[in-house]
Each structure stands twice: as structure tokens, then as C-alpha cells.
mmCIF file of N, CA and C in Angstrom:
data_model
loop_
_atom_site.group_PDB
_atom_site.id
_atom_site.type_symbol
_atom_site.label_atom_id
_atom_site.label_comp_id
_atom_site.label_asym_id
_atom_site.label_seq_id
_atom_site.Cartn_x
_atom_site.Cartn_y
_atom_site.Cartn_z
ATOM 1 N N UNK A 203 -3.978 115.767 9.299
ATOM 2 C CA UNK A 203 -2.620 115.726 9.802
ATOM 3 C C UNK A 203 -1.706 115.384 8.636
ATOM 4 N N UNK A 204 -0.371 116.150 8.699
ATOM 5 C CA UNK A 204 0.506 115.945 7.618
ATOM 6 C C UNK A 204 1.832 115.137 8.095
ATOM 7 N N UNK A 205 2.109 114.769 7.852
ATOM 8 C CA UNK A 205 3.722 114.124 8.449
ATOM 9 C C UNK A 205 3.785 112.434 7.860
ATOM 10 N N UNK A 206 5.019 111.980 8.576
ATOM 11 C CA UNK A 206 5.673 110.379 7.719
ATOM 12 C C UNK A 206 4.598 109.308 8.323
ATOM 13 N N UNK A 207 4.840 108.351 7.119
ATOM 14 C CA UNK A 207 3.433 107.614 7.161
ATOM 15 C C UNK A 207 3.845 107.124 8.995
ATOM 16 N N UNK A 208 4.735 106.478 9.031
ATOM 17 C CA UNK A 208 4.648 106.131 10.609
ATOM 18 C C UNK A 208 4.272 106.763 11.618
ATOM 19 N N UNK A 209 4.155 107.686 11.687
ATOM 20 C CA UNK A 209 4.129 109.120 12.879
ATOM 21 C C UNK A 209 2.142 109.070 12.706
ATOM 22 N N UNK A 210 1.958 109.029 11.464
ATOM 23 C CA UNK A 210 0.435 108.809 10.952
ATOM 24 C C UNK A 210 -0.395 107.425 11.701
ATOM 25 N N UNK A 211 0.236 106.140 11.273
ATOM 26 C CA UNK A 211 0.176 104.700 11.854
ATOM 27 C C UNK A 211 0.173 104.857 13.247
ATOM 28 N N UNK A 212 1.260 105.865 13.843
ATOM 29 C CA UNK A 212 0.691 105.293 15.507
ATOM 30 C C UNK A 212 -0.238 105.774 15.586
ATOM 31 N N UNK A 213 -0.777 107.503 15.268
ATOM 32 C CA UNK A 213 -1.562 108.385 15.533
ATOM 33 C C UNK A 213 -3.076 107.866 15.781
ATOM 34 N N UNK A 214 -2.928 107.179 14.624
ATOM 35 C CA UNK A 214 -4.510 106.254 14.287
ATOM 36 C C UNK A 214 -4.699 105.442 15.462
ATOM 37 N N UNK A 215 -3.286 104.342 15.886
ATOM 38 C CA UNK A 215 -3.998 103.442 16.795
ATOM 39 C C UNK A 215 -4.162 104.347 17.874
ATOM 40 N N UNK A 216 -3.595 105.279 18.280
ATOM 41 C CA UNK A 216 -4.082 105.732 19.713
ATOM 42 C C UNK A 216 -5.647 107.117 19.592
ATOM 43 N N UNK A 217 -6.330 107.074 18.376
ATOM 44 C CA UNK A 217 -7.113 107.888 18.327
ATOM 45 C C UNK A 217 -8.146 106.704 18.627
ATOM 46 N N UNK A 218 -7.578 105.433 17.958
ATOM 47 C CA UNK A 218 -8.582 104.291 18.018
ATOM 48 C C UNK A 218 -8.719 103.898 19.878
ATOM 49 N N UNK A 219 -7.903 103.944 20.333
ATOM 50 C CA UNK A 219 -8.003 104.276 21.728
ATOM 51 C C UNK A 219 -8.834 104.930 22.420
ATOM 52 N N UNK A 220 -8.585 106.215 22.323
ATOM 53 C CA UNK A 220 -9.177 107.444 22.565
ATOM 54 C C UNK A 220 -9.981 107.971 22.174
ATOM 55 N N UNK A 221 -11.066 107.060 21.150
ATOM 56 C CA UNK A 221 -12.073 107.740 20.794
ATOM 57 C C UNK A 221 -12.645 106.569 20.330
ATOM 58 N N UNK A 222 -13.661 105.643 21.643
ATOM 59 C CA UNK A 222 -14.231 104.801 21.079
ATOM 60 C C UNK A 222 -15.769 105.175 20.655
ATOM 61 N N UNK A 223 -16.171 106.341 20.555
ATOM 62 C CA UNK A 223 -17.376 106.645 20.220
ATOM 63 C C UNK A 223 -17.964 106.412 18.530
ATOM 64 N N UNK A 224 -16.556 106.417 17.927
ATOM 65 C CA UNK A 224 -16.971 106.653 16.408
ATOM 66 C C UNK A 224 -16.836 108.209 15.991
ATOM 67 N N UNK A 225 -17.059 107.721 14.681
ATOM 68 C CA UNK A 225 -17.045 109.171 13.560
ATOM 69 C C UNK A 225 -18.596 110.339 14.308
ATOM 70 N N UNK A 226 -19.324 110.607 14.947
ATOM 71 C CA UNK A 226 -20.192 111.433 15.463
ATOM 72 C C UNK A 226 -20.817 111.975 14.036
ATOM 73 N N UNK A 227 -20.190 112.806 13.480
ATOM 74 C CA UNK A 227 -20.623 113.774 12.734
ATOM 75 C C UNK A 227 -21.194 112.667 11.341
ATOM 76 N N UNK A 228 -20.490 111.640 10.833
ATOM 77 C CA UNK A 228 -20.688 110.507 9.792
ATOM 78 C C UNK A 228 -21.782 109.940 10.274
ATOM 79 N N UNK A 229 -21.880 109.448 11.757
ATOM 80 C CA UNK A 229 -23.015 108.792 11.671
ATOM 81 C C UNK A 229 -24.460 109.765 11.950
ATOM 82 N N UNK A 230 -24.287 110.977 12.104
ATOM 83 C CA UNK A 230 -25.717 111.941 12.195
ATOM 84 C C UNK A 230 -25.500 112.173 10.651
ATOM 85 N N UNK A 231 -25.095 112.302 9.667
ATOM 86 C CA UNK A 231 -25.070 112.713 8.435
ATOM 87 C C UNK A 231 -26.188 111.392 7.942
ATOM 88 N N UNK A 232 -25.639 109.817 8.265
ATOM 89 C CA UNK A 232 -26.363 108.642 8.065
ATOM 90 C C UNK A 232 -27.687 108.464 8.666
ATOM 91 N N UNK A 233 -27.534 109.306 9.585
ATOM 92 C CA UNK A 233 -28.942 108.856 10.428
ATOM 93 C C UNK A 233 -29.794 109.930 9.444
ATOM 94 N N UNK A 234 -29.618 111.510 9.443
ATOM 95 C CA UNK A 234 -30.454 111.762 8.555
ATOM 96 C C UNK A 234 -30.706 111.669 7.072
ATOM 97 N N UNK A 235 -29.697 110.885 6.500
ATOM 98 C CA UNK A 235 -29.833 110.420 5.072
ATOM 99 C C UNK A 235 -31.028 108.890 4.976
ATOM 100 N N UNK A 236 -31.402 108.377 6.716
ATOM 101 C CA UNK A 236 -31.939 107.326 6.588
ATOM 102 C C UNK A 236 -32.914 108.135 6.603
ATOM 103 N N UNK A 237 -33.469 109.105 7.838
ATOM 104 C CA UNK A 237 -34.883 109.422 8.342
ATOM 105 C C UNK A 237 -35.487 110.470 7.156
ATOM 106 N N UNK A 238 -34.482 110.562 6.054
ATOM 107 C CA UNK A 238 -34.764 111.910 5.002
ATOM 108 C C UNK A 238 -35.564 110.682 3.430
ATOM 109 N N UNK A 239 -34.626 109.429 3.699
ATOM 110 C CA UNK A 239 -35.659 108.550 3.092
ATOM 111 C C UNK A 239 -33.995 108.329 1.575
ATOM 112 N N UNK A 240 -32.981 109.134 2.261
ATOM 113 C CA UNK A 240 -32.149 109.156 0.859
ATOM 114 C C UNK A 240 -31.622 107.672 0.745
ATOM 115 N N UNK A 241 -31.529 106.568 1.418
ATOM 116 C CA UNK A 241 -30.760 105.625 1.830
ATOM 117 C C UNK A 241 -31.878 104.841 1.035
ATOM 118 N N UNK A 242 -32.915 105.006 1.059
ATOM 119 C CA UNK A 242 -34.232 104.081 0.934
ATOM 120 C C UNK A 242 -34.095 104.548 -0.744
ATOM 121 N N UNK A 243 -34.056 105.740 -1.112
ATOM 122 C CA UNK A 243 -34.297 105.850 -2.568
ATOM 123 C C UNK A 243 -33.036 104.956 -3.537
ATOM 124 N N UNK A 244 -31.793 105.446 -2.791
ATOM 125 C CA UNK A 244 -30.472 104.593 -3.375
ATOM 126 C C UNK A 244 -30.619 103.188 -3.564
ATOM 127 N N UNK A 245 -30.991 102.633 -2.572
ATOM 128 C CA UNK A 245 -31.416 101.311 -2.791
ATOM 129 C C UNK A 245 -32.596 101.096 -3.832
ATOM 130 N N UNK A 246 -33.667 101.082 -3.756
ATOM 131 C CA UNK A 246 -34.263 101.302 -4.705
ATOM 132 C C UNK A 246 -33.637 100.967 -6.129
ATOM 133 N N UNK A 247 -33.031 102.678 -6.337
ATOM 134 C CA UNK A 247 -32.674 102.737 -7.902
ATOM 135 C C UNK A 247 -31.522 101.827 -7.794
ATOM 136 N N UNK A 248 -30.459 101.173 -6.458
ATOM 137 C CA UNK A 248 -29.231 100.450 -7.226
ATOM 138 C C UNK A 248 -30.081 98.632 -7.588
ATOM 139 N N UNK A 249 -31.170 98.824 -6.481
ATOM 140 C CA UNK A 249 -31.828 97.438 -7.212
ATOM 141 C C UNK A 249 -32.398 97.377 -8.581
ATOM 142 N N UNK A 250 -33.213 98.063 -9.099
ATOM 143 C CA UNK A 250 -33.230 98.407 -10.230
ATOM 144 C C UNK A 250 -32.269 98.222 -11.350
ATOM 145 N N UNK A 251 -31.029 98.866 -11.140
ATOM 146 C CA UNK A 251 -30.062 98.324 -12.139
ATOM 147 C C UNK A 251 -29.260 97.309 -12.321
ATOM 148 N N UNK A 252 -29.209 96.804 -10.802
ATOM 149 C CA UNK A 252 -28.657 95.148 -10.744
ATOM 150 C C UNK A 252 -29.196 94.162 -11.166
ATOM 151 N N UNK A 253 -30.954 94.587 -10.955
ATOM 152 C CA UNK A 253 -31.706 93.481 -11.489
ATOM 153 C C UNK A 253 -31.819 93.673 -13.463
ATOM 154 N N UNK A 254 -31.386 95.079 -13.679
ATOM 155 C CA UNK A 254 -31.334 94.872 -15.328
ATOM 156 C C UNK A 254 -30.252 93.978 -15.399
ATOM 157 N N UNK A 255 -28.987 94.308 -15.166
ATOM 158 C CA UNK A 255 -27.895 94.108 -15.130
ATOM 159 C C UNK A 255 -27.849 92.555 -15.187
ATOM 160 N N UNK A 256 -28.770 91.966 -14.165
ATOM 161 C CA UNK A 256 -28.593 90.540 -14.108
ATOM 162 C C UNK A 256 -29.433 89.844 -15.236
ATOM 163 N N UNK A 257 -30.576 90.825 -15.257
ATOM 164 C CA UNK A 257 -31.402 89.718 -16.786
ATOM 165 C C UNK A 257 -30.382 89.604 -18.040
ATOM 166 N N UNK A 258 -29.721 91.090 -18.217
ATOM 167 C CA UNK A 258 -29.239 91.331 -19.658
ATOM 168 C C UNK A 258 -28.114 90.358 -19.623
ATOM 169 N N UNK A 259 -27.149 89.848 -18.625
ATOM 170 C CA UNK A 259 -26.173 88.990 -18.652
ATOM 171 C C UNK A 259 -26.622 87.595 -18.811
ATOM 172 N N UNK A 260 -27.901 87.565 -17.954
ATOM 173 C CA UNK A 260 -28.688 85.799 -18.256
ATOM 174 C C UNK A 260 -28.625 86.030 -19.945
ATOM 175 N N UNK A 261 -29.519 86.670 -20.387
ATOM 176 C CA UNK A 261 -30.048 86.778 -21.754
ATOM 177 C C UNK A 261 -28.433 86.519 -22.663
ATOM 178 N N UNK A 262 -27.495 86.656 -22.104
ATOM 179 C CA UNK A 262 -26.380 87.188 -23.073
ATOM 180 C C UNK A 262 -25.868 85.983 -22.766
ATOM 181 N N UNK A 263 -25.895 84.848 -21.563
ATOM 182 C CA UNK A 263 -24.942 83.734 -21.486
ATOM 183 C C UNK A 263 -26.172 82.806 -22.279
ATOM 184 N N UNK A 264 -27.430 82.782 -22.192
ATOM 185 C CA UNK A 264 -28.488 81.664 -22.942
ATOM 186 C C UNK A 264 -27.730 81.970 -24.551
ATOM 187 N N UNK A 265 -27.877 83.382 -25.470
ATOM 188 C CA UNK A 265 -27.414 83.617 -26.506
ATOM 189 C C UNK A 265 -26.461 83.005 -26.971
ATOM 190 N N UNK A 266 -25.012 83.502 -25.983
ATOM 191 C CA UNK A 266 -24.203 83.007 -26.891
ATOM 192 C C UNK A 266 -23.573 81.282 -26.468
ATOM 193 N N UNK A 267 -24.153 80.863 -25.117
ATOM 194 C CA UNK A 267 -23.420 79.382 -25.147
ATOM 195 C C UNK A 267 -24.968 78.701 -24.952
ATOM 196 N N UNK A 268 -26.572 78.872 -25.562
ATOM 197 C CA UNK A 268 -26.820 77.947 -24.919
ATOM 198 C C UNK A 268 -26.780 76.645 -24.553
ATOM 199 N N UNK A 269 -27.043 75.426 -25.264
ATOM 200 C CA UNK A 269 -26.548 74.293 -24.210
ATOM 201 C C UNK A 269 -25.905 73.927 -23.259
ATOM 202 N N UNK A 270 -24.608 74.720 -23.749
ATOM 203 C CA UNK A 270 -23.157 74.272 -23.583
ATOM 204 C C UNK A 270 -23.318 74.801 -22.000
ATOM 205 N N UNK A 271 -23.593 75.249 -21.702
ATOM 206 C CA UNK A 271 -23.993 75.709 -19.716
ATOM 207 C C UNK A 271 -25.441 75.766 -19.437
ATOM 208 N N UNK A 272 -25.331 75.631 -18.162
ATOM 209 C CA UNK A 272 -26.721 75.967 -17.288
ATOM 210 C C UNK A 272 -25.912 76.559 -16.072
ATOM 211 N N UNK A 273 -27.750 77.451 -15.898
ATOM 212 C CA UNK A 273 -27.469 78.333 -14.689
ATOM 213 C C UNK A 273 -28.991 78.603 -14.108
ATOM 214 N N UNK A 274 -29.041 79.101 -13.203
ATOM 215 C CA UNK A 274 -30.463 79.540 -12.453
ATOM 216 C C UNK A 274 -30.253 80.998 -12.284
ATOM 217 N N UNK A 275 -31.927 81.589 -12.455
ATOM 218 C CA UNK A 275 -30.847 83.296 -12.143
ATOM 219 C C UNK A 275 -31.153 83.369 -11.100
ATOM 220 N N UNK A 276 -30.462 84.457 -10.388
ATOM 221 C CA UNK A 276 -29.704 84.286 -9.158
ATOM 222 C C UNK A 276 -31.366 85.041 -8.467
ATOM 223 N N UNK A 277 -32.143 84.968 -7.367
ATOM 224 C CA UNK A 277 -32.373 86.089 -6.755
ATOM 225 C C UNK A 277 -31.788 86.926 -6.128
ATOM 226 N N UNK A 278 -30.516 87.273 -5.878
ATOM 227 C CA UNK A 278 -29.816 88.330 -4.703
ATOM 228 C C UNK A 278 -28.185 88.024 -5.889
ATOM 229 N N UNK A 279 -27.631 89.116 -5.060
ATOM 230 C CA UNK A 279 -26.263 88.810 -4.986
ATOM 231 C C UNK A 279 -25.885 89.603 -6.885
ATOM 232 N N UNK A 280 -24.559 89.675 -6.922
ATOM 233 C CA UNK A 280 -24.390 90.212 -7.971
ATOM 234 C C UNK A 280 -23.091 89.578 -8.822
ATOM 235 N N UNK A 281 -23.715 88.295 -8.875
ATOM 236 C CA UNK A 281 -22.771 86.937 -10.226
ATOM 237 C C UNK A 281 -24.306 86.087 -10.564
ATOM 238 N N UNK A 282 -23.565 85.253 -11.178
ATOM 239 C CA UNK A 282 -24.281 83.708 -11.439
ATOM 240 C C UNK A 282 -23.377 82.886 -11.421
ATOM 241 N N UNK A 283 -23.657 81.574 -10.973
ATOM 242 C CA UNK A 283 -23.323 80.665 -10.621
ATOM 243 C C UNK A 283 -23.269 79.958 -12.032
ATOM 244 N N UNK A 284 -22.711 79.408 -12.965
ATOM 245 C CA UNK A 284 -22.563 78.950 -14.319
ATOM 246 C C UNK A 284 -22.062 77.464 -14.474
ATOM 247 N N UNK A 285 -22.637 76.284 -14.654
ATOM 248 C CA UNK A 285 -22.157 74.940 -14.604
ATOM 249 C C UNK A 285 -22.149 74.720 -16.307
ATOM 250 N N UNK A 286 -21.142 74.139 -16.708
ATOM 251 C CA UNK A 286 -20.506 73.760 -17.800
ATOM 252 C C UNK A 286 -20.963 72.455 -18.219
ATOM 253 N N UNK A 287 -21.759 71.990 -19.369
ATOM 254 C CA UNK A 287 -22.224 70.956 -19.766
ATOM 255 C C UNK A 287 -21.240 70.331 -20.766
ATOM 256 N N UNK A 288 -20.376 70.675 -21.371
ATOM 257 C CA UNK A 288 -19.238 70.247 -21.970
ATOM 258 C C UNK A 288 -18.412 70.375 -21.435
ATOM 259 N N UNK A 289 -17.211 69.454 -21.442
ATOM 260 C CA UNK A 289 -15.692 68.809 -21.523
ATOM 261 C C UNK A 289 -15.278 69.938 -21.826
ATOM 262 N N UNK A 290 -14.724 71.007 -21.010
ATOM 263 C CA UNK A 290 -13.813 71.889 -21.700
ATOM 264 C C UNK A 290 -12.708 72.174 -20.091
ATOM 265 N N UNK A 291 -11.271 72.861 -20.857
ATOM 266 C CA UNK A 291 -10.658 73.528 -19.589
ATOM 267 C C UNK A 291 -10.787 74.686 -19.004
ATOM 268 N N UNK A 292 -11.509 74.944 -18.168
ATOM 269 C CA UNK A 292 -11.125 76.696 -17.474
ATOM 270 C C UNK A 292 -10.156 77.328 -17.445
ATOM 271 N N UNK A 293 -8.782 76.516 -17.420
ATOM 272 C CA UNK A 293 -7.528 77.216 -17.291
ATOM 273 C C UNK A 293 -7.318 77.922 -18.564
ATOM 274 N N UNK A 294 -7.590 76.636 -19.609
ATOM 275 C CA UNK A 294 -7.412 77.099 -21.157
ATOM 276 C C UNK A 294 -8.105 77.975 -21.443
ATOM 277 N N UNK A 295 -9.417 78.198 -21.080
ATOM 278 C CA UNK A 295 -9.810 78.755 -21.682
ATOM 279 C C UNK A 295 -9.763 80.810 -21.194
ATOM 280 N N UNK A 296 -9.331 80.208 -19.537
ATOM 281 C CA UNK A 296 -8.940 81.673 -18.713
ATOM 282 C C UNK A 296 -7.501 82.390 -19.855
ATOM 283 N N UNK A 297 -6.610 81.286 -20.253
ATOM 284 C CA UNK A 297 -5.617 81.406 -20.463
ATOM 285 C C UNK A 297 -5.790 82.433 -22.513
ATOM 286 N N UNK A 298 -6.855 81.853 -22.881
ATOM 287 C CA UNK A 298 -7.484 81.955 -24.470
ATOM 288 C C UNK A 298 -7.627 83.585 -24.220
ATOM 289 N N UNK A 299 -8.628 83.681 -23.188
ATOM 290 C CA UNK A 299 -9.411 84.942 -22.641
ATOM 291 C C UNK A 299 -8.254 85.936 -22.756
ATOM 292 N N UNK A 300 -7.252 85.616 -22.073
ATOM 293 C CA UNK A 300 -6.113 86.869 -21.503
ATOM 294 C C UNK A 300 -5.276 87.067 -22.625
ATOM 295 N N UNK A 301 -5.223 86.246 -23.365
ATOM 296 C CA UNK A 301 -4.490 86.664 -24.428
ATOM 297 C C UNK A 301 -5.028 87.643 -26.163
ATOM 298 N N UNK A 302 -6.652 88.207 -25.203
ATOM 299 C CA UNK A 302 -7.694 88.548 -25.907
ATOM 300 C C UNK A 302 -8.055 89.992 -24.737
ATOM 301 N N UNK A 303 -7.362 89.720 -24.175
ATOM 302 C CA UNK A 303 -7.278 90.806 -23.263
ATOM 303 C C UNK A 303 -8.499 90.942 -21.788
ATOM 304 N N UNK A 304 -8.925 89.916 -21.969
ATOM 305 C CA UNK A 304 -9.864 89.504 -20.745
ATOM 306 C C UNK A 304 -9.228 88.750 -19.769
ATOM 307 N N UNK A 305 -9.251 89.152 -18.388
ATOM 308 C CA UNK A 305 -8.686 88.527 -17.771
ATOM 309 C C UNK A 305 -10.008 87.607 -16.899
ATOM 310 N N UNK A 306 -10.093 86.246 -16.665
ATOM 311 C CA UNK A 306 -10.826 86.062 -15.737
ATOM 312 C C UNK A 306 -10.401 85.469 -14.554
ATOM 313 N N UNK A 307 -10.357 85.917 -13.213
ATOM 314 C CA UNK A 307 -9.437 85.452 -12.118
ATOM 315 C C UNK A 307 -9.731 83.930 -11.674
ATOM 316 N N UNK A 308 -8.582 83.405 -11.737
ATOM 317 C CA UNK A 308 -8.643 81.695 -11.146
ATOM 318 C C UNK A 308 -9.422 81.219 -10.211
ATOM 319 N N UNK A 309 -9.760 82.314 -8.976
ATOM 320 C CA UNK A 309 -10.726 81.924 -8.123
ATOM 321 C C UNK A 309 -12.248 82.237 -7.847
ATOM 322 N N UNK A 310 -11.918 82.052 -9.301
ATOM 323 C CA UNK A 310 -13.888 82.107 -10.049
ATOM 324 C C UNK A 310 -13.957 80.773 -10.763
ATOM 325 N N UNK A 311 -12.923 80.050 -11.032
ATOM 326 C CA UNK A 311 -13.338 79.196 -11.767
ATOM 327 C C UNK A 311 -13.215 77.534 -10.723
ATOM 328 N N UNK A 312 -14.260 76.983 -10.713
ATOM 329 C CA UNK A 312 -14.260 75.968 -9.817
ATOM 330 C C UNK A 312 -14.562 74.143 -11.282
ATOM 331 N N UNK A 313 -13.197 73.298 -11.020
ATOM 332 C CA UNK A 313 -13.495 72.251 -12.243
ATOM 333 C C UNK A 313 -12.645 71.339 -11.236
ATOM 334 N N UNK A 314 -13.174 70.228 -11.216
ATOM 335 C CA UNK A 314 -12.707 68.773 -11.351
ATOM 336 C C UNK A 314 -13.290 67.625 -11.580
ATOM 337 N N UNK A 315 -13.272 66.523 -11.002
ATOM 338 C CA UNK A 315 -13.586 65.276 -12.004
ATOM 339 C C UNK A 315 -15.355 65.614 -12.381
ATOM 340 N N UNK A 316 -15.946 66.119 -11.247
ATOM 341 C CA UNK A 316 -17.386 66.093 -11.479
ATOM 342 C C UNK A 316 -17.982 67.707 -11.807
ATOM 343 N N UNK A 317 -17.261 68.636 -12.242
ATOM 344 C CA UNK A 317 -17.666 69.826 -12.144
ATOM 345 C C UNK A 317 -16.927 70.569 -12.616
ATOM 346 N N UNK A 318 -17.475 71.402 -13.425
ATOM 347 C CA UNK A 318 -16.836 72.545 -14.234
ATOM 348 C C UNK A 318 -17.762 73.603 -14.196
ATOM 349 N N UNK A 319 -17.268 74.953 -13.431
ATOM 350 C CA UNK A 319 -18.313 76.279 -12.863
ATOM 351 C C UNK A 319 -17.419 76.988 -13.207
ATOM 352 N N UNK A 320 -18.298 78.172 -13.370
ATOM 353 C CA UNK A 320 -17.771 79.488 -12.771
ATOM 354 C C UNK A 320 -18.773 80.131 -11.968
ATOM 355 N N UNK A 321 -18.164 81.001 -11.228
ATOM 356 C CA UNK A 321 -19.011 82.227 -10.989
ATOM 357 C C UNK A 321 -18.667 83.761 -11.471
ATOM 358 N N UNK A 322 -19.618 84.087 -12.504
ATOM 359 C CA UNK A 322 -19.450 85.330 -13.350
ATOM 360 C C UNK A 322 -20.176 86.291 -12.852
ATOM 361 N N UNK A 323 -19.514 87.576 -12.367
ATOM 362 C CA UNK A 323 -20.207 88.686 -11.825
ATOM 363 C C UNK A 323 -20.612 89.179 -13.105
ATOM 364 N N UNK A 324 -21.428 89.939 -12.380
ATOM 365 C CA UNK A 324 -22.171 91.242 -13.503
ATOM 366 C C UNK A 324 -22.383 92.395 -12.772
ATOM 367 N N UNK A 325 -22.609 92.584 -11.812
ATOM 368 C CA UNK A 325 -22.283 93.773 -10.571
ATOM 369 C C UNK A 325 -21.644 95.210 -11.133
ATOM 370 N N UNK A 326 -20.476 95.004 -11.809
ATOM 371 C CA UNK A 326 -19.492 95.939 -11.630
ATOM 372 C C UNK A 326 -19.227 96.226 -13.390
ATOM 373 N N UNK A 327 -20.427 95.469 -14.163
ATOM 374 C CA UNK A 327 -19.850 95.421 -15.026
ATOM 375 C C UNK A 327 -20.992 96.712 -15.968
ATOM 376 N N UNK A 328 -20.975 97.301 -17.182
ATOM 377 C CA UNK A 328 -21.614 97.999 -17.667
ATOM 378 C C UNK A 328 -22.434 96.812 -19.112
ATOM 379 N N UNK A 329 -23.160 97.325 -19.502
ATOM 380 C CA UNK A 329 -24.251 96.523 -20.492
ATOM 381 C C UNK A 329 -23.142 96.023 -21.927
ATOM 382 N N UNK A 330 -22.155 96.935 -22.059
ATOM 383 C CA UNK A 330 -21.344 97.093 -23.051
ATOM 384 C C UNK A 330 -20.344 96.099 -22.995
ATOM 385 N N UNK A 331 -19.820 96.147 -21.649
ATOM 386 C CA UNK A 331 -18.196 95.791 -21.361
ATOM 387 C C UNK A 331 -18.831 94.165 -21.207
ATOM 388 N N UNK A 332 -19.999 93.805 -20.232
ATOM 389 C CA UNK A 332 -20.834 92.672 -20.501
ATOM 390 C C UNK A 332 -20.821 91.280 -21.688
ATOM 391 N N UNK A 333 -21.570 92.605 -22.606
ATOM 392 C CA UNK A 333 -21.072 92.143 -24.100
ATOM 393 C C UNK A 333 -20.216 91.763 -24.536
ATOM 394 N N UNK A 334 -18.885 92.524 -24.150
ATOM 395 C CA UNK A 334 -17.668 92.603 -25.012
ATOM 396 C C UNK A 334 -16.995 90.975 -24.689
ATOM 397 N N UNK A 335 -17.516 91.292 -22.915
ATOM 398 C CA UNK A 335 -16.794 89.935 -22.482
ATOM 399 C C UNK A 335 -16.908 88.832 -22.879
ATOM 400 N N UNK A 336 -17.978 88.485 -22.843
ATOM 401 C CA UNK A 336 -18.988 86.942 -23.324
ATOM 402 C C UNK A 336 -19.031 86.885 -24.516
ATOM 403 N N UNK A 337 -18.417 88.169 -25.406
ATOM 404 C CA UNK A 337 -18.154 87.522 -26.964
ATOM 405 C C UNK A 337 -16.915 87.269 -27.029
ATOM 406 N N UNK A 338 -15.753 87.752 -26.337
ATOM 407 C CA UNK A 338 -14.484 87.222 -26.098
ATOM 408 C C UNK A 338 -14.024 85.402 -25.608
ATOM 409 N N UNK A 339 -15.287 85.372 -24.805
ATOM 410 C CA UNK A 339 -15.439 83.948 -24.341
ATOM 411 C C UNK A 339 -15.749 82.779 -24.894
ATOM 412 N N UNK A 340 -16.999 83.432 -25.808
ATOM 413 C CA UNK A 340 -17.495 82.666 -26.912
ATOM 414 C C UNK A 340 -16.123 82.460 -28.080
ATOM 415 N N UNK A 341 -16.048 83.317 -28.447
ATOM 416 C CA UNK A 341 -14.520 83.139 -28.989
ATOM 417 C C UNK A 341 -13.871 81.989 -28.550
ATOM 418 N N UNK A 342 -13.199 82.239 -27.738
ATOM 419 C CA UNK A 342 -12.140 81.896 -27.069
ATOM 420 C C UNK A 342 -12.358 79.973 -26.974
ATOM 421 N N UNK A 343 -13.797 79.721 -26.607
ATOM 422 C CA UNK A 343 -14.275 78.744 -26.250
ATOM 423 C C UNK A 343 -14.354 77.755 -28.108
ATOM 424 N N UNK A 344 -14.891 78.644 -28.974
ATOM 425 C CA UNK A 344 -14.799 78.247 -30.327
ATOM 426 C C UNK A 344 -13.846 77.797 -30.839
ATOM 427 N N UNK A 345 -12.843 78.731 -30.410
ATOM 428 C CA UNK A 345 -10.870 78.036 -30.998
ATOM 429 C C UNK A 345 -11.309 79.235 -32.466
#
């Protein structure tokens, strides 16, 4: 359908009305992408690269800060959980980062009187850009 986004907005809620069955055709496409085994292979290969994904980032935070943090690697999920063994600021150092062109968002970084974390994805990130980051950090953290 073509026309103004509003004319669009009602359209939707009253299809959502009128058609509580669902997408039909999306979910037989899913059902045979499950019973064909394609759903089962995807998984597979995306575990596979999450779990590289997650060693090569462990390996890369032991490298470049070890003492200075601990972490456990994660079984599931696609971050680590990162606790800070030195006195340092997150803000400052979020603030070091961005002016290096890394941004790291505020509500990753968890610090007060007893605790200084982050949680650093690796999920979304490539082996490279990985790198690039955590030497920006290391940086940043050096002065």
C-alpha cells in the first residue's frame, strides 16, 4: 500500500484487528526452514562464530589489560562482564575513548564506591574492529 504515513498507521491497527491469525505464508516458510533442518544449520554456524568471537576478545582483554581487570568467560550471551581492579574513571575514560573516536555507551559502564564494570559486547563486533577497540582503550587508559 502507498499513501500518507497516517492513512498507513490506521491501516495497520485495523489489519491487526482483522487478522488475528498472523503472517500464514512467513510462518509455513519457518516451519519448513525448521523441518528442512535450515534453522538448525544457522544456528550451528552462528554458534561457531560467537564462540570464536568470544575467545578472541577474552584473549585480547587478558593481552592488553591483564591485571588491571578480571572477568569469567561468559558461557552464553554475546558481552563479558569486565570488573576493574584499579582506581580508574569510566566516564574519563568513556570520555578519552570518544575523543579517539570510540564511542562506549554510558549504560555499559556500571562504577561506584565498591565497583567498577563494564559490560563489553563482542556480538556485533568483527575480529578487526575488536582489535582496533581495545587498543584504543588501552590507550586511552595509559594517558
Amino acid at each position: 500500500v502507498v499513501g500518507p504515513q497516517n492513512l498507513i498507521n490506521e491501516m495497520q491497527k485495523y489489519m491487526g484487528i482483522l487478522d488475528r491469525q498472523g503472517d500464514v505464508v512467513m510462518e509455513q516458510v519457518l516451519g519448513e526452514m525448521i523441518a528442512e533442518g535450515d534453522i538448525h544449520r544457522h544456528l550451528k554456524k552462528s554458534l561457531k562464530v560467537y564462540q570464536e568471537r568470544r575467545n578472541h576478545c577474552c584473549a585480547l582483554l587478558a593481552k592488553h589489560f591483564g591485571h588491571q581487570l578480571s572477568f569469567i568467560i561468559p558461557t552464553g550471551g554475546l558481552a563479558i562482564w569486565v570488573e576493574w581492579n584499579i582506581p580508574i574513571s569510566l566516564w574519563k575514560l568513556a570520555k578519552d575513548c570518544q575523543a579517539k573516536d570510540l564511542f562506549i555507551p554510558k549504560n555499559i559502564l556500571y562504577q561506584n564506591k565498591n565497583l567498577i564494570a563494564m559490560r563489553i559486547g563482542f556480538g556485533h563486533l568483527t575480529i578487526e574492529e575488536m582489535e582496533r577497540c581495545l587498543e584504543i582503550m588501552k590507550e586511552c587508559l595509559d594517558g
